[in-house]
JSON list of C-alpha atoms in Angstrom, two decimals:
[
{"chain": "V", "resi": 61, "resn": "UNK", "atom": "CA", "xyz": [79.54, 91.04, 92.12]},
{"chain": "V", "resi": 62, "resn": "UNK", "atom": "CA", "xyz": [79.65, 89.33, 95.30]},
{"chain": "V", "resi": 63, "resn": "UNK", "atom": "CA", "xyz": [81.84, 90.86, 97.90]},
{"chain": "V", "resi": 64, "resn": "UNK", "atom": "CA", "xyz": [83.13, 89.79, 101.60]},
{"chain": "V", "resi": 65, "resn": "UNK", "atom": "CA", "xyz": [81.82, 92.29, 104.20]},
{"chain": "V", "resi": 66, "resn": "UNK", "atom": "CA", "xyz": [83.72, 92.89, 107.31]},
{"chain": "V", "resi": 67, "resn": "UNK", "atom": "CA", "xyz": [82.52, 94.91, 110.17]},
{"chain": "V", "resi": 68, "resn": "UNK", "atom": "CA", "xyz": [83.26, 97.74, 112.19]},
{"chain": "V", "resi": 69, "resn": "UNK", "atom": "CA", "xyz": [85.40, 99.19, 109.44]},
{"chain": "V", "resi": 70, "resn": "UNK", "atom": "CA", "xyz": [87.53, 100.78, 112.56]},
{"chain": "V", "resi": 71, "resn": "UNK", "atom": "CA", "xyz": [87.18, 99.42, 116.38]},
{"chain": "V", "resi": 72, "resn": "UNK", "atom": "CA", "xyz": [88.84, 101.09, 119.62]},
{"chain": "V", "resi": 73, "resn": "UNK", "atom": "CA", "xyz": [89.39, 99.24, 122.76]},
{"chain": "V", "resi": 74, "resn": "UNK", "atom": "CA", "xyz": [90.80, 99.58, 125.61]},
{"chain": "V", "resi": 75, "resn": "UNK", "atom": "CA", "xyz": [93.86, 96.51, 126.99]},
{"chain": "V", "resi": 76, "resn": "UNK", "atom": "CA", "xyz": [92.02, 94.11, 128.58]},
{"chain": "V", "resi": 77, "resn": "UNK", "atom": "CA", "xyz": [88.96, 94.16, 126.60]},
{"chain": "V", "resi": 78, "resn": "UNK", "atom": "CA", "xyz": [87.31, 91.62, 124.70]},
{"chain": "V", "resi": 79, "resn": "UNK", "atom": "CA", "xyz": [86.43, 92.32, 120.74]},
{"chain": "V", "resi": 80, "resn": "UNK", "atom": "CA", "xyz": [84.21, 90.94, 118.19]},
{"chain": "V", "resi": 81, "resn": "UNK", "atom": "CA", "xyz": [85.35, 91.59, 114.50]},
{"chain": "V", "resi": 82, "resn": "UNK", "atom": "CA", "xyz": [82.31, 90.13, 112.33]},
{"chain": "V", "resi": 83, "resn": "UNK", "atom": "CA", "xyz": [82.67, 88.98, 108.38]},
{"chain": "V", "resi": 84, "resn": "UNK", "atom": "CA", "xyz": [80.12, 87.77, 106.21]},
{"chain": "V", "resi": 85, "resn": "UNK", "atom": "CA", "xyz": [81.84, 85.99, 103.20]},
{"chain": "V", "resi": 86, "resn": "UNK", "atom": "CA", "xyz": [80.59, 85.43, 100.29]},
{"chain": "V", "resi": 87, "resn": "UNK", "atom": "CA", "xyz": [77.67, 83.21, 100.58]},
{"chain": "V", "resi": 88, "resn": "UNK", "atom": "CA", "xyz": [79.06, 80.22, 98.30]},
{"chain": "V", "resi": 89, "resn": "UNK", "atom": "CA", "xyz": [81.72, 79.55, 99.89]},
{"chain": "V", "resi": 90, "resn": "UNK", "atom": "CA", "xyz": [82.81, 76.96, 102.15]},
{"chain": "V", "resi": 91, "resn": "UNK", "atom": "CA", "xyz": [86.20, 78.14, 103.39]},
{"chain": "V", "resi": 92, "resn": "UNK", "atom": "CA", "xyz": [86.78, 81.28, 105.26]},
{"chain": "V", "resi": 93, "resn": "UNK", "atom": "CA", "xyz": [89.77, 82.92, 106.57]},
{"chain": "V", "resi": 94, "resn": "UNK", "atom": "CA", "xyz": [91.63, 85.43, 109.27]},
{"chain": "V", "resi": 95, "resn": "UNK", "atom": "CA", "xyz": [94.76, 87.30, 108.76]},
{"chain": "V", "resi": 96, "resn": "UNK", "atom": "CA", "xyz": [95.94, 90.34, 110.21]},
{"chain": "V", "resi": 97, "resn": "UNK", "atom": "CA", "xyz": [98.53, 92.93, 108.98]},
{"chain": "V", "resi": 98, "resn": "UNK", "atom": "CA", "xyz": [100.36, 95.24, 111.65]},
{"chain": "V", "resi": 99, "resn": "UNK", "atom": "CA", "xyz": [101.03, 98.14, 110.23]},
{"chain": "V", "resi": 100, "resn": "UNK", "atom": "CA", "xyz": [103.60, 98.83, 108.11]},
{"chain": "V", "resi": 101, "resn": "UNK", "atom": "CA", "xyz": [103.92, 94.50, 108.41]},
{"chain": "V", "resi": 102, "resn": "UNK", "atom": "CA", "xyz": [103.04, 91.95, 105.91]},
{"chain": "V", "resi": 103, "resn": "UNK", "atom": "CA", "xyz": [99.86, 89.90, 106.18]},
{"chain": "V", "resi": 104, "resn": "UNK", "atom": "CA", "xyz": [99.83, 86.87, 109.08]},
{"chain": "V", "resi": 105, "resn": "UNK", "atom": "CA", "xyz": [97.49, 84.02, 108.73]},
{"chain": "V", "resi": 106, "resn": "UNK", "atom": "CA", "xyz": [95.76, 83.36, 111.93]},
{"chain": "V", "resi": 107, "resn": "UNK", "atom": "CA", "xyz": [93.29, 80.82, 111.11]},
{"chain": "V", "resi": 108, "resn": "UNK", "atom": "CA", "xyz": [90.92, 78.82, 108.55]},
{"chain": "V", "resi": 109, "resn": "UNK", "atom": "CA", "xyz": [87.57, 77.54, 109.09]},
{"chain": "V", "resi": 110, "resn": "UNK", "atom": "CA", "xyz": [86.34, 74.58, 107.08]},
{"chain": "V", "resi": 111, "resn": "UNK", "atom": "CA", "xyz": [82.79, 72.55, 107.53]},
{"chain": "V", "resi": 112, "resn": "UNK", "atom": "CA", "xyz": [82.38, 74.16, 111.32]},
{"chain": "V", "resi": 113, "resn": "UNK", "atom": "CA", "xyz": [85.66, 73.65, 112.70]},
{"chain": "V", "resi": 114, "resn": "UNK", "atom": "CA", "xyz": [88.91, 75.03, 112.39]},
{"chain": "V", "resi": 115, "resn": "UNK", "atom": "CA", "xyz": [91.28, 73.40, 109.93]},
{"chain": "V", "resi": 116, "resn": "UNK", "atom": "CA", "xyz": [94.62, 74.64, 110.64]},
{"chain": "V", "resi": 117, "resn": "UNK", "atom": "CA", "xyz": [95.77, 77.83, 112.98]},
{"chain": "V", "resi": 118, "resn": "UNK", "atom": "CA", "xyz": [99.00, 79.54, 113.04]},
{"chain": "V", "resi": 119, "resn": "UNK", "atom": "CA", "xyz": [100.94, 80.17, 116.48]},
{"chain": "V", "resi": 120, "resn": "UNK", "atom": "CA", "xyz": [99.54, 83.78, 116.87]},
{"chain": "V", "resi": 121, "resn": "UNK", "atom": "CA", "xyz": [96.19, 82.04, 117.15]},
{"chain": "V", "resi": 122, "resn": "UNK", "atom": "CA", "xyz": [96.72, 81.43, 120.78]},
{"chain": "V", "resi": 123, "resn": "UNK", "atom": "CA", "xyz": [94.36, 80.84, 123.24]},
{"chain": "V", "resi": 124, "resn": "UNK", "atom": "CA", "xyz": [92.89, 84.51, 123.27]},
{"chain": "V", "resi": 125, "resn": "UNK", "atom": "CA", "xyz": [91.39, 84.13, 120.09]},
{"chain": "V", "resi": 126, "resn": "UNK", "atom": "CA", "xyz": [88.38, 82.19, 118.53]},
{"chain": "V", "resi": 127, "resn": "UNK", "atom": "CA", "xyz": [86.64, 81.76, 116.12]},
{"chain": "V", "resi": 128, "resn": "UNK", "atom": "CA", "xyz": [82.58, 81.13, 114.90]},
{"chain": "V", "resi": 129, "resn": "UNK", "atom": "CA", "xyz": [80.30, 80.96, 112.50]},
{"chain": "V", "resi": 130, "resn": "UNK", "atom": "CA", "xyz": [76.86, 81.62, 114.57]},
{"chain": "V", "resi": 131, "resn": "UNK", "atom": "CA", "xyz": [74.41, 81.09, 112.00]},
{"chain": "V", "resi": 132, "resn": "UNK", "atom": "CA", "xyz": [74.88, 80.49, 107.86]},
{"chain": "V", "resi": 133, "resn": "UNK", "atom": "CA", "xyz": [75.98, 83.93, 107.21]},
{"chain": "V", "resi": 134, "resn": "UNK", "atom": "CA", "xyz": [78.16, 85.54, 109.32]},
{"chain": "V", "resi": 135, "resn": "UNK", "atom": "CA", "xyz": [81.72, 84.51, 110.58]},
{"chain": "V", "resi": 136, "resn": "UNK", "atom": "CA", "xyz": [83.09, 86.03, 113.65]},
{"chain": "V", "resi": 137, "resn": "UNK", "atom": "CA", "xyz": [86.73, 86.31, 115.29]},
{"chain": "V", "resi": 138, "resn": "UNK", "atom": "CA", "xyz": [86.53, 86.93, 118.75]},
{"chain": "V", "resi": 139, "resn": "UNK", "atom": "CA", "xyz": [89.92, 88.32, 121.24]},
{"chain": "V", "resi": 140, "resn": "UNK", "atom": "CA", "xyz": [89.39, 87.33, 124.54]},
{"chain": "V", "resi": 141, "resn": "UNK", "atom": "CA", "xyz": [91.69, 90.46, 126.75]},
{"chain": "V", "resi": 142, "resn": "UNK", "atom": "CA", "xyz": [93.37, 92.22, 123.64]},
{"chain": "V", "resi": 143, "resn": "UNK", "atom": "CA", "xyz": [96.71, 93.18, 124.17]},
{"chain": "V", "resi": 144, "resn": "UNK", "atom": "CA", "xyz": [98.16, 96.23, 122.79]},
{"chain": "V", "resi": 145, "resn": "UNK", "atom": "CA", "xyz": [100.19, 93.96, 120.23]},
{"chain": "V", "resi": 146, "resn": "UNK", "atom": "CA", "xyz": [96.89, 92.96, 119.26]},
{"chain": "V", "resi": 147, "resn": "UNK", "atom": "CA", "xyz": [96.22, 96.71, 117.58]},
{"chain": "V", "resi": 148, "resn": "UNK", "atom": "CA", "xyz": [96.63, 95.59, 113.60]},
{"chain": "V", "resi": 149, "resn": "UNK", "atom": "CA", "xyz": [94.27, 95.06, 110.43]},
{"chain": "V", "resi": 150, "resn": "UNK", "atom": "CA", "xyz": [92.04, 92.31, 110.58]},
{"chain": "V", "resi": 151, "resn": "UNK", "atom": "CA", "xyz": [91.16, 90.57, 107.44]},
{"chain": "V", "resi": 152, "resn": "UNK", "atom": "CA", "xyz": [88.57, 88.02, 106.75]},
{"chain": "V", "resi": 153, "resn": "UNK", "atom": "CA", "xyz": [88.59, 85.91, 103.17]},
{"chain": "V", "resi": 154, "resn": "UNK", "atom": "CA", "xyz": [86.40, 83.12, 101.38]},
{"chain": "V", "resi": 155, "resn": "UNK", "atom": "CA", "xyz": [87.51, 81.07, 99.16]},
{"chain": "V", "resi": 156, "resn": "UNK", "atom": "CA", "xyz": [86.05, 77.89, 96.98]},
{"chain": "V", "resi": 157, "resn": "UNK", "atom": "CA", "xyz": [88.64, 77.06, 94.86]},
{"chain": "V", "resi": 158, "resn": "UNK", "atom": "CA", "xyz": [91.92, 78.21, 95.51]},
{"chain": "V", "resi": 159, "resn": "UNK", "atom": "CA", "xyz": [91.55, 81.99, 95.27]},
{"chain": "V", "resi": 160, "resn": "UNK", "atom": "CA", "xyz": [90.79, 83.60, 98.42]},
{"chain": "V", "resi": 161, "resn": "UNK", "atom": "CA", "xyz": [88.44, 86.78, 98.32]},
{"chain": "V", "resi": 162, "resn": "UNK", "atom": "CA", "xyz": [89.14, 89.67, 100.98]},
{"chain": "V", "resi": 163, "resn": "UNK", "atom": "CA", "xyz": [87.42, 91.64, 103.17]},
{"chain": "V", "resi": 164, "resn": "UNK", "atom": "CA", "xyz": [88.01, 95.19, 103.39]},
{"chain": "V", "resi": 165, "resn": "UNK", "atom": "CA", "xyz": [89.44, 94.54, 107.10]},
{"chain": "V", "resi": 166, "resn": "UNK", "atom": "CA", "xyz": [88.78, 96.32, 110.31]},
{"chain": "V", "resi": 167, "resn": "UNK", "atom": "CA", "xyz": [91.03, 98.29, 112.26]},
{"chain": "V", "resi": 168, "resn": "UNK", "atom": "CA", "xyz": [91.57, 97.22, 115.60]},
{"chain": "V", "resi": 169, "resn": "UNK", "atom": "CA", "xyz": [93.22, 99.98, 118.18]},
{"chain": "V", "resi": 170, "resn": "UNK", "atom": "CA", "xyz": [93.72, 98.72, 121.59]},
{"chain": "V", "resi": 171, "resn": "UNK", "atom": "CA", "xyz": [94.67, 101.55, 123.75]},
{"chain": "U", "resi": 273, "resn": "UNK", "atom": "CA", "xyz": [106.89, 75.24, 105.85]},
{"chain": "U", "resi": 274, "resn": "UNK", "atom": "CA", "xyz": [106.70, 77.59, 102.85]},
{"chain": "U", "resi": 275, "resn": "UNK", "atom": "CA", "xyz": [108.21, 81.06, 102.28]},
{"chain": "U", "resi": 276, "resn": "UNK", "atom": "CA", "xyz": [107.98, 83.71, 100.38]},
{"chain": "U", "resi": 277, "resn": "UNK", "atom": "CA", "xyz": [110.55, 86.94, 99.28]},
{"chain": "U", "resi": 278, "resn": "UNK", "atom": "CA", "xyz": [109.81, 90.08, 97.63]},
{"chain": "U", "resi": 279, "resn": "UNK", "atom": "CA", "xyz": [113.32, 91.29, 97.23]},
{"chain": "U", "resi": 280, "resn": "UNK", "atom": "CA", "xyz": [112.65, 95.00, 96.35]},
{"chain": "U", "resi": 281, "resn": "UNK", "atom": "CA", "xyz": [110.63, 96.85, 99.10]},
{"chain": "U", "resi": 282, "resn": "UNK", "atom": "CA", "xyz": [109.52, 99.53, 97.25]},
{"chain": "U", "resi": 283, "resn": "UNK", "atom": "CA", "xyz": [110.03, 100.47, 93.15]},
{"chain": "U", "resi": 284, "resn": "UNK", "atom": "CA", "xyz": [108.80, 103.45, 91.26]},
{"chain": "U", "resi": 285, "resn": "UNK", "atom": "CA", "xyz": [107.97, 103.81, 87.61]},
{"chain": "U", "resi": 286, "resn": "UNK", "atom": "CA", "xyz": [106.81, 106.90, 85.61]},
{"chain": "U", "resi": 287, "resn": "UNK", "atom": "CA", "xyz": [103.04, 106.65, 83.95]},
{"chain": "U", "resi": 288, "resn": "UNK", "atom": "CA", "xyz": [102.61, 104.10, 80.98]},
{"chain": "U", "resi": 289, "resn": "UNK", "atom": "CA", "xyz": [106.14, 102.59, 81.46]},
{"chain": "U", "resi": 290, "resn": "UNK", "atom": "CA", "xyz": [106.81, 99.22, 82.46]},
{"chain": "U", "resi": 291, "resn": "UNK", "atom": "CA", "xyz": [107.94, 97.82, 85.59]},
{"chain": "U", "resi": 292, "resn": "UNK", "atom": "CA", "xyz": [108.31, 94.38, 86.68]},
{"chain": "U", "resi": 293, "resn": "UNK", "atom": "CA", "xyz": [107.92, 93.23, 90.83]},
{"chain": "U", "resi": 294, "resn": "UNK", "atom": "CA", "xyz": [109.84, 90.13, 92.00]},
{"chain": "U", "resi": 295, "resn": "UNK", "atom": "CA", "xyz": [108.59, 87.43, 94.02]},
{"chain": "U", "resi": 296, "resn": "UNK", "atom": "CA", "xyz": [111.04, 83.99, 95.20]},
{"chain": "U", "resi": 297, "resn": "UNK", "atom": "CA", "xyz": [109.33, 81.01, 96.88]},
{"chain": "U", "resi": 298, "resn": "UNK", "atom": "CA", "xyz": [110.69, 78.24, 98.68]},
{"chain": "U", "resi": 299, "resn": "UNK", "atom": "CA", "xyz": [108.39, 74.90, 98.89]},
{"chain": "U", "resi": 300, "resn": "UNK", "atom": "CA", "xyz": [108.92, 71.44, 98.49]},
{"chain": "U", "resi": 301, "resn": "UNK", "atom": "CA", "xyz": [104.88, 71.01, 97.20]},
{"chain": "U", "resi": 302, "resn": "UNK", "atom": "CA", "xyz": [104.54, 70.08, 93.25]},
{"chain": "U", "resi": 303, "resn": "UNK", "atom": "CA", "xyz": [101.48, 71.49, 93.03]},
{"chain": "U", "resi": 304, "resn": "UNK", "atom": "CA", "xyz": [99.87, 75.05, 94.16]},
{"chain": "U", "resi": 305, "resn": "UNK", "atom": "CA", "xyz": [99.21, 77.72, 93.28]},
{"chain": "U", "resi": 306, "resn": "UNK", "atom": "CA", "xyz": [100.58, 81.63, 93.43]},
{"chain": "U", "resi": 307, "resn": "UNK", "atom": "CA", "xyz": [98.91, 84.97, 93.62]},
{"chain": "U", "resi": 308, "resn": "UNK", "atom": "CA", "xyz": [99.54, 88.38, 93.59]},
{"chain": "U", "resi": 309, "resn": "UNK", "atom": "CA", "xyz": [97.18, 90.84, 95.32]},
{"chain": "U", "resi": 310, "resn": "UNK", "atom": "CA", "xyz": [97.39, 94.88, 95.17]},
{"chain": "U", "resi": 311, "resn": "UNK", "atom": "CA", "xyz": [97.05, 97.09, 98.58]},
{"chain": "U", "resi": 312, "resn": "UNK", "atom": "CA", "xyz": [95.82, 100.82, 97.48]},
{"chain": "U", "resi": 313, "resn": "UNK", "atom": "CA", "xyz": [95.88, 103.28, 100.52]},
{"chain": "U", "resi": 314, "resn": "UNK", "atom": "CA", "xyz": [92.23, 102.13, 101.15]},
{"chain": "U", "resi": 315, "resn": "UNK", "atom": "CA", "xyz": [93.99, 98.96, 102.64]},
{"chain": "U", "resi": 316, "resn": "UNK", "atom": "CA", "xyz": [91.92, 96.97, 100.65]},
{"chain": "U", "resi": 317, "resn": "UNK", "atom": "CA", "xyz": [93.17, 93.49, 99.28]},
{"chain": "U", "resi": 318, "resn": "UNK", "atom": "CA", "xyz": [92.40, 92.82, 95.76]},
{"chain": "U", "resi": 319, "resn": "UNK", "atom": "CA", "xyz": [93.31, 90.25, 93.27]},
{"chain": "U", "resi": 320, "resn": "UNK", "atom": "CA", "xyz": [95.72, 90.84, 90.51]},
{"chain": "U", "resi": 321, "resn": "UNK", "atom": "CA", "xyz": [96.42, 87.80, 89.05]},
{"chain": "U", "resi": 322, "resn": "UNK", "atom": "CA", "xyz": [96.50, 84.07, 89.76]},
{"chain": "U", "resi": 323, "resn": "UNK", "atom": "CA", "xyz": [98.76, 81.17, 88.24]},
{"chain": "U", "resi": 324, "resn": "UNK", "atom": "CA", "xyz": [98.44, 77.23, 88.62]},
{"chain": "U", "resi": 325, "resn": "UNK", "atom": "CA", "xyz": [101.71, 75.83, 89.15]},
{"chain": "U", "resi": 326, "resn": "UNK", "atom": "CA", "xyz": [100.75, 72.41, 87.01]},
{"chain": "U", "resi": 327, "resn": "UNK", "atom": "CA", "xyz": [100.39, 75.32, 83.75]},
{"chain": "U", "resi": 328, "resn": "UNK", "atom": "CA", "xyz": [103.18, 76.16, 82.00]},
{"chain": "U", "resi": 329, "resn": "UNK", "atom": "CA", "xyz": [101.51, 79.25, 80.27]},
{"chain": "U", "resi": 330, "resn": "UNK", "atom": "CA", "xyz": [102.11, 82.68, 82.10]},
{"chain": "U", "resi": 331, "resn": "UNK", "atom": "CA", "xyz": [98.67, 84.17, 83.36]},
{"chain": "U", "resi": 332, "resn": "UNK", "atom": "CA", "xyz": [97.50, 87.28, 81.57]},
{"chain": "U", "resi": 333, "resn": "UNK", "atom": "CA", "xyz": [95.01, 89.59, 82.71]},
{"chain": "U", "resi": 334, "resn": "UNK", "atom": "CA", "xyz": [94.98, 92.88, 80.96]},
{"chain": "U", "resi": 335, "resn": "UNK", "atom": "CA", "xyz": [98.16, 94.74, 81.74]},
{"chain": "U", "resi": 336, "resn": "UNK", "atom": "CA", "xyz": [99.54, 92.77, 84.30]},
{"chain": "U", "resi": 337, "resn": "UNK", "atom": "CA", "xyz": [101.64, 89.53, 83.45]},
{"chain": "U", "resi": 338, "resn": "UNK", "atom": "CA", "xyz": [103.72, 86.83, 85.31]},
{"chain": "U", "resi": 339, "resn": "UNK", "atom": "CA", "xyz": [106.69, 85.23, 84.35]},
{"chain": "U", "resi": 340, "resn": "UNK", "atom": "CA", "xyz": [106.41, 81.93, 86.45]},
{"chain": "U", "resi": 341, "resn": "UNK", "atom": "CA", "xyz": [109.74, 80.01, 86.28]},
{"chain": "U", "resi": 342, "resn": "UNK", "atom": "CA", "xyz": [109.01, 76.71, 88.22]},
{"chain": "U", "resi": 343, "resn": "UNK", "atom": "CA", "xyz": [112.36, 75.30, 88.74]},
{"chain": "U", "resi": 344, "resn": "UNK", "atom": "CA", "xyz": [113.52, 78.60, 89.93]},
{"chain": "U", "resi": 345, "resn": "UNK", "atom": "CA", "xyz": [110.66, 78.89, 92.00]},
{"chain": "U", "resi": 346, "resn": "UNK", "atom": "CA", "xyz": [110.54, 82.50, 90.41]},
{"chain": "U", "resi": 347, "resn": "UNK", "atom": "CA", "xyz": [106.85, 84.33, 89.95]},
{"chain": "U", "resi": 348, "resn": "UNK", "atom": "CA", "xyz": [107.22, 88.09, 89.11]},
{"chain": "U", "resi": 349, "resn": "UNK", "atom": "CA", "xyz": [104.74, 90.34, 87.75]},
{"chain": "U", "resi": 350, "resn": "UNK", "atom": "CA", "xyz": [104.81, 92.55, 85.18]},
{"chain": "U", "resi": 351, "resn": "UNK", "atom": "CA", "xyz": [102.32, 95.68, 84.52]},
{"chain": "U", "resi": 352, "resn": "UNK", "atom": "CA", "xyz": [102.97, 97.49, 81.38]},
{"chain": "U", "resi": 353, "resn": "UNK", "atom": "CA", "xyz": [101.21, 100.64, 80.60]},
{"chain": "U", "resi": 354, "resn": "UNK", "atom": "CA", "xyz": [101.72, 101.83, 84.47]},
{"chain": "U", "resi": 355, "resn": "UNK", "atom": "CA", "xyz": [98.40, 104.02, 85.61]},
{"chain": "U", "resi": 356, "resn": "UNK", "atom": "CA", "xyz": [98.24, 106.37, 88.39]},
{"chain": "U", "resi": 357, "resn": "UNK", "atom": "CA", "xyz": [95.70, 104.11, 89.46]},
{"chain": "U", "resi": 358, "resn": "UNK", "atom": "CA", "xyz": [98.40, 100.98, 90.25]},
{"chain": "U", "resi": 359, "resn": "UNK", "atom": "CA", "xyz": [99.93, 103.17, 93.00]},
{"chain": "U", "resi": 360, "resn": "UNK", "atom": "CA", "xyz": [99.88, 100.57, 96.03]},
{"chain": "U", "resi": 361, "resn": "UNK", "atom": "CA", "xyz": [101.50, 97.79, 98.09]},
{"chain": "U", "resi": 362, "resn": "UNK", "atom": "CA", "xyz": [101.97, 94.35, 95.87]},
{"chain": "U", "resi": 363, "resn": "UNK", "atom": "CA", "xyz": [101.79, 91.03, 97.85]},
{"chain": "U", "resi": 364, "resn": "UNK", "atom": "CA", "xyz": [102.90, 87.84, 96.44]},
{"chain": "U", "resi": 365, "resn": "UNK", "atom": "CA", "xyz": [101.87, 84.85, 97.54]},
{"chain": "U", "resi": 366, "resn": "UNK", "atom": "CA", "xyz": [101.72, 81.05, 98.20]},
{"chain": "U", "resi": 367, "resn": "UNK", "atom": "CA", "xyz": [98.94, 78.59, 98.60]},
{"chain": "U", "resi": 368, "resn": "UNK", "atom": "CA", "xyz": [99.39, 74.61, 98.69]},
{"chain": "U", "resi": 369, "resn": "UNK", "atom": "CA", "xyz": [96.31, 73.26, 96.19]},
{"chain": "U", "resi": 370, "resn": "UNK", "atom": "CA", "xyz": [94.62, 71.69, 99.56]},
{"chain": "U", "resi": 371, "resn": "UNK", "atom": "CA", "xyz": [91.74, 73.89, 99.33]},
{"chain": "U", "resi": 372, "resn": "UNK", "atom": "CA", "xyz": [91.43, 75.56, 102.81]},
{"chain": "U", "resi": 373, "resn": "UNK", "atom": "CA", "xyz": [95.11, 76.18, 103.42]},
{"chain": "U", "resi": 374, "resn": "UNK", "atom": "CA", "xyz": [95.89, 79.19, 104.41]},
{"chain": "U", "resi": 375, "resn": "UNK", "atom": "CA", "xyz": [98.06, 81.99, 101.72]},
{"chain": "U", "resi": 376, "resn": "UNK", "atom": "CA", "xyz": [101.89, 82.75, 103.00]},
{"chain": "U", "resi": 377, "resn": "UNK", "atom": "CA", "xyz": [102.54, 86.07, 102.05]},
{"chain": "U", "resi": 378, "resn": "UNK", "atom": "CA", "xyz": [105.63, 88.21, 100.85]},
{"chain": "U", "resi": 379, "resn": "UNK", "atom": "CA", "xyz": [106.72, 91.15, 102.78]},
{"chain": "U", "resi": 380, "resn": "UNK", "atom": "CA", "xyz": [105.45, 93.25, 99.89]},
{"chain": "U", "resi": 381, "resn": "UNK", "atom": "CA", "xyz": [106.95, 95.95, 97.08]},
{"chain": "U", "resi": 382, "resn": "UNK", "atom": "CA", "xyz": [105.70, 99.47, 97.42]},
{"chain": "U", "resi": 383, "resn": "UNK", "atom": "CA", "xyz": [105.35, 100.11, 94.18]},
{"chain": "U", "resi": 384, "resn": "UNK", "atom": "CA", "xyz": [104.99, 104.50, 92.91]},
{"chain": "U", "resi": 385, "resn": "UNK", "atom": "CA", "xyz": [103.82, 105.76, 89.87]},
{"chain": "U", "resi": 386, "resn": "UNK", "atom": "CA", "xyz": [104.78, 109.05, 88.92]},
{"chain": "U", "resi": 387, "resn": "UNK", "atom": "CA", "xyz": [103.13, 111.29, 86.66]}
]
């Protein structure tokens, strides 16, 4: 069964740094997703990405973050100078109709 | 702007009873739909169960049930049967039928079974 892939499963960084967190959704899909979840929080949207553009973003999606789909497969969210607020679980989902399919995430520990 | 409530933050049921998680929305939308996804240690998120809000049948899959009340914007889950297995964070949540929005999650219900 198709699957989204996220990777690194676990990234370190240190404050100030800039970060790559790479997805590969599943490869019908058109829409694809971030969240995060700090821990111990409930999952945030930060963003969806429809036809090569972003089609809504919520106000933690400042102007640190962004996001890209390089070529057809993969779909990458990128921090600019993380923060140590930034440290969470980053989740990537697809969707086509409605239900959104999840990543396995990637830890993100800004030091 | 949509929100969701999970009322009980964390429940605990002994194997192969029954327990039922609560969800409350608020929305003015007539027509989306609403989820609930399971969070095992692993972190993972995966799927438990999806309803339309335009169907007035409860969604079934295996041994996990809603009881979708529309005008009381109510959506709870039940899983009969409890398994080890079921240990994990439950999410409800929201998503307006305009494919592409986002999902507006609950806080969550850990939820424990005991053997």
């Amino acid at each position: 069964e198709p699957e989204v892939t996220q990777t690194p499963s676990h990234q370190v960084t240190q404050m100030g740094q800039e970060v790559i967190l790479r997805c590969v959704p599943i490869s019908n899909h058109l829409y694809f997703y971030w969240y995060r979840q700090i821990l111990g929080q409930k999952v945030e949207f930060l963003v969806s990405f429809y036809n090569n553009e972003i089609s809504e973003k919520s106000e933690i999606f400042d102007d640190q973050f962004s996001v890209e789909r390089p070529d057809g497969s993969n779909f990458t969210l990128k921090i600019r100078s993380t923060k140590l607020e930034d440290s969470a679980m980053y989740f990537c989902a697809s969707s086509t109709r409605g239900t959104q399919y999840f990543g396995p995430g990637t830890r993100l520990t800004v030091l | 702007a949509q929100t969701v409530t999970q009322s009980q933050p964390e429940m605990s049921v002994q194997e192969a009873e029954t327990v039922t998680l609560s969800c409350t929305y608020d929305t003015s939308e007539n027509n989306y739909y609403l989820f609930w996804y399971k969070q095992p240690p692993s972190r993972q998120m995966i799927l438990v169960i999806r309803q339309e809000a335009y169907k007035q049948q409860n969604a079934t899959e295996n041994r996990f049930s809603v009881n979708f009340q529309k005008a009381a914007k109510s959506f709870s889950l039940k899983i009969s049967d409890s398994q080890l297995g079921d240990t994990a964070m439950y999410f409800c949540a929201f998503m307006k039928v305009d494919y592409g929005q986002n999902f507006v999650f609950g806080p969550g219900t850990r939820l424990s079974v005991l053997p």
